[in-house]
XYZ file of C-alpha atoms in Angstrom:
179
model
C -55.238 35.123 -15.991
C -54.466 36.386 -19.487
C -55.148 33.217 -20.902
C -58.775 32.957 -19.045
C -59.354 36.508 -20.346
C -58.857 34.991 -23.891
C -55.975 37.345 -24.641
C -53.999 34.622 -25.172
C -54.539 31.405 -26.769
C -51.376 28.994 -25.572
C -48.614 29.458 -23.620
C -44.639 28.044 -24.791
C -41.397 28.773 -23.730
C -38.195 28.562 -25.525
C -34.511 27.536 -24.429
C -35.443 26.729 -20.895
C -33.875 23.515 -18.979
C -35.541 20.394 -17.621
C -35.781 22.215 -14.591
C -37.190 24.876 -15.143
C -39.721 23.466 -17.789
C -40.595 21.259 -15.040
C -41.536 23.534 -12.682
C -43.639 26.065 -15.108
C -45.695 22.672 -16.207
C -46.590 22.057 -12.809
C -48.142 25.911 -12.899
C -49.161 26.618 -16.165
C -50.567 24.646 -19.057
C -47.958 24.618 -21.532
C -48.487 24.308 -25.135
C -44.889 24.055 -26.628
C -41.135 24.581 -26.102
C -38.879 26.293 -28.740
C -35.715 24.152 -28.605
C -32.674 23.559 -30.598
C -33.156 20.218 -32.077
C -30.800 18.395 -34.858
C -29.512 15.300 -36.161
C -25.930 16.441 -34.502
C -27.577 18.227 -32.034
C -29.627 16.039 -29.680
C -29.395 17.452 -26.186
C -33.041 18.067 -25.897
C -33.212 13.996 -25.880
C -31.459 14.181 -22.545
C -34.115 16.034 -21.184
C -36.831 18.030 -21.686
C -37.523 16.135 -24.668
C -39.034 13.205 -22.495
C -40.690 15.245 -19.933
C -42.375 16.895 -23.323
C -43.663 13.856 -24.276
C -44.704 13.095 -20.659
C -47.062 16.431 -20.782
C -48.090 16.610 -24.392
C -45.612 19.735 -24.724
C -45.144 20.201 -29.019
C -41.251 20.775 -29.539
C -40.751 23.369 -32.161
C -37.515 22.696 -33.652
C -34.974 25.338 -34.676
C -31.480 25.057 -35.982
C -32.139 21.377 -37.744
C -30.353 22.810 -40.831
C -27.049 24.211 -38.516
C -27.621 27.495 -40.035
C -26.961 26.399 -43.768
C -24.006 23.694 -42.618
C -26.780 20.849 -43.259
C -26.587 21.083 -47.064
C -25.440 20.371 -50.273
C -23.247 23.501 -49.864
C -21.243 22.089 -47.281
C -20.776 18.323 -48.755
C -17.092 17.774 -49.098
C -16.059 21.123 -48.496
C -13.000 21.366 -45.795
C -12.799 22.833 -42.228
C -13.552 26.660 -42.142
C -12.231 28.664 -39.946
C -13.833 30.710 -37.551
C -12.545 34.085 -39.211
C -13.846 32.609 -42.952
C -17.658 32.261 -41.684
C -20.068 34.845 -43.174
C -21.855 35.644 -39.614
C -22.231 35.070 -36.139
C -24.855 32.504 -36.431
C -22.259 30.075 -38.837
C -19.620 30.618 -35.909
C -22.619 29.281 -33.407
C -23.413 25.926 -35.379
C -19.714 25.491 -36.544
C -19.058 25.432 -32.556
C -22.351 23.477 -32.285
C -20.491 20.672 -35.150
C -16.967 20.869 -33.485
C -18.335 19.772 -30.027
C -21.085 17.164 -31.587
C -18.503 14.968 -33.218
C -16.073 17.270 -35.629
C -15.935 18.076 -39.113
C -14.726 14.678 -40.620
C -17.430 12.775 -38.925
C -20.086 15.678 -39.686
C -18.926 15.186 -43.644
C -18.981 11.533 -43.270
C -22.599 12.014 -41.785
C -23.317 14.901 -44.288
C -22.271 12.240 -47.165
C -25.096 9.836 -46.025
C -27.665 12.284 -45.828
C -26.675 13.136 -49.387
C -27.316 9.482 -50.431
C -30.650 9.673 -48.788
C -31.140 12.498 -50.753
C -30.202 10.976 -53.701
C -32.767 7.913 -52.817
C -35.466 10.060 -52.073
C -35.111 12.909 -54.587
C -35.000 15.185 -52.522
C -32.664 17.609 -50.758
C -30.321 16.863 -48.074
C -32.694 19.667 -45.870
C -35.784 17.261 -46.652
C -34.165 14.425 -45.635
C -33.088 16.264 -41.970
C -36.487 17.698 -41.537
C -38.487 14.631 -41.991
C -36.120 12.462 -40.297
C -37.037 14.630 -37.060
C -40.608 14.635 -37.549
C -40.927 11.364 -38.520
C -38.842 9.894 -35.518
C -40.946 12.220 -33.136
C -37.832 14.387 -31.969
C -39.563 17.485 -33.178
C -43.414 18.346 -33.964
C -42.553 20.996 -35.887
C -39.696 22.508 -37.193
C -38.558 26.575 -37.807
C -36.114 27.042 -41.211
C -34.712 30.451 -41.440
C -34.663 31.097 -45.212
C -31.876 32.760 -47.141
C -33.767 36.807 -48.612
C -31.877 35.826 -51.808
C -34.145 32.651 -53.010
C -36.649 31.663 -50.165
C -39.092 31.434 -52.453
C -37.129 28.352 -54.245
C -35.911 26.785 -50.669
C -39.826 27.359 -49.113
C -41.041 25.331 -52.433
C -38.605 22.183 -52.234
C -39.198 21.974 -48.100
C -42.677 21.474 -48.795
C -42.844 18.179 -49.622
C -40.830 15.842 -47.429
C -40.390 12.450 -48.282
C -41.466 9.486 -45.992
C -38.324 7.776 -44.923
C -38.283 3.863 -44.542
C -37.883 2.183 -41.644
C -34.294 1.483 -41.961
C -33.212 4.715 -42.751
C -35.281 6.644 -40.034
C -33.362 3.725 -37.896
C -29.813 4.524 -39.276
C -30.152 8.493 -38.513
C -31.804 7.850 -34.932
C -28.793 5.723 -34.456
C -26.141 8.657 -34.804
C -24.659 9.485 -31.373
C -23.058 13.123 -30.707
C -21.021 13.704 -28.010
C -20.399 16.996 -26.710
C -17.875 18.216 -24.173
C-alpha cells in the first residue's frame, strides 16, 4: 500500500533465510537483500543467493572486508586472541574466519590476494570487492570506513580493477567450510 501511495520507492530486506525470503517474494516485490557476503564467507551461495538470481533480487554485500581482517594489516600477522581484538565487530569476523577455514588457511588465502594486489596495483580490498562483483556474488557492496582516514580508503576503493579470467576463476574456486 505504501509503495502504491509512492511513499516508498523499493522494498529489501536484510539477514533473512531462504525461507523466509521466499515467502515475502511470493507477496511483495522485492528489490534487494542486505546479506553478508565474502570470499570466506559464502553461505548466501547456499541459498538465497540463487533464489536472488531467480527473482532479480540485487544482493547488497556487507562484511566483504571481515571488518578490517581482509587487508594488508592482517598479512602475516599471527592468531589474535579474542581478548586482543579492538571491538565486538573484530570478535564477529575473527569467529566468522575460525569457522570458514582457520587462520593459517585465511593467511595462506590472504597471501594470494596480496599477489593479486600486487598484479593489479591495487589493494588487497580492491581485489575482494571486484572479485564479488565481477563473479556476480554481490551487486553491490557496503564498506564501513575507518573516521580516522576514510577519505584515503573511499579514494583507492573507487577504482577496482577488472580481474582476468583466471584469477576471478582461482578466488570462485576457494571453498569454506563452516561447522
Amino acid at each position: 500500500e505504501l509503495k502504491a501511495e509512492g511513499k516508498i520507492g523499493a522494498l529489501g530486506l536484510t539477514n533473512v533465510n531462504k525461507q523466509y525470503l521466499a515467502e515475502f517474494s511470493e507477496r511483495f516485490d522485492i528489490a534487494s537483500l542486505q546479506a553478508q557476503v565474502s570470499l570466506f564467507d559464502r553461505r548466501v551461495e547456499r541459498g538465497e543467493g540463487q533464489l536472488c538470481r531467480e527473482k532479480n533480487i540485487k544482493i547488497l554485500a556487507y562484511g566483504t572486508l571481515l571488518g578490517g581482517f581482509v587487508s594488508e594489516k592482517w598479512l602475516h600477522q599471527k592468531e589474535p586472541s579474542q581478548e586482543t581484538l579492538e571491538n565486538r565487530s573484530l570478535v564477529r569476523y575473527k569467529l566468522i574466519i575460525d569457522s570458514a577455514c582457520g587462520w593459517d588457511e585465511f593467511q595462506r588465502r590472504l597471501f594470494m590476494l596480496s599477489k593479486l594486489a600486487k598484479k593489479y596495483r591495487c589493494e588487497i580490498a580492491n581485489i575482494t570487492i571486484a572479485a564479488l562483483l565481477q563473479t556476480g556474488r554481490a551487486d553491490s557492496v557496503i564498506v564501513g570506513l575507518s573516521p580516522q582516514n576514510f577519505a584515503a580508503q573511499n579514494r583507492s576503493l573507487a577504482v577496482l580493477p577488472v580481474l582476468e579470467a583466471q584469477d576471478l576463476q582461482e578466488l570462485s574456486s576457494w571453498t569454506c567450510h563452516f561447522h
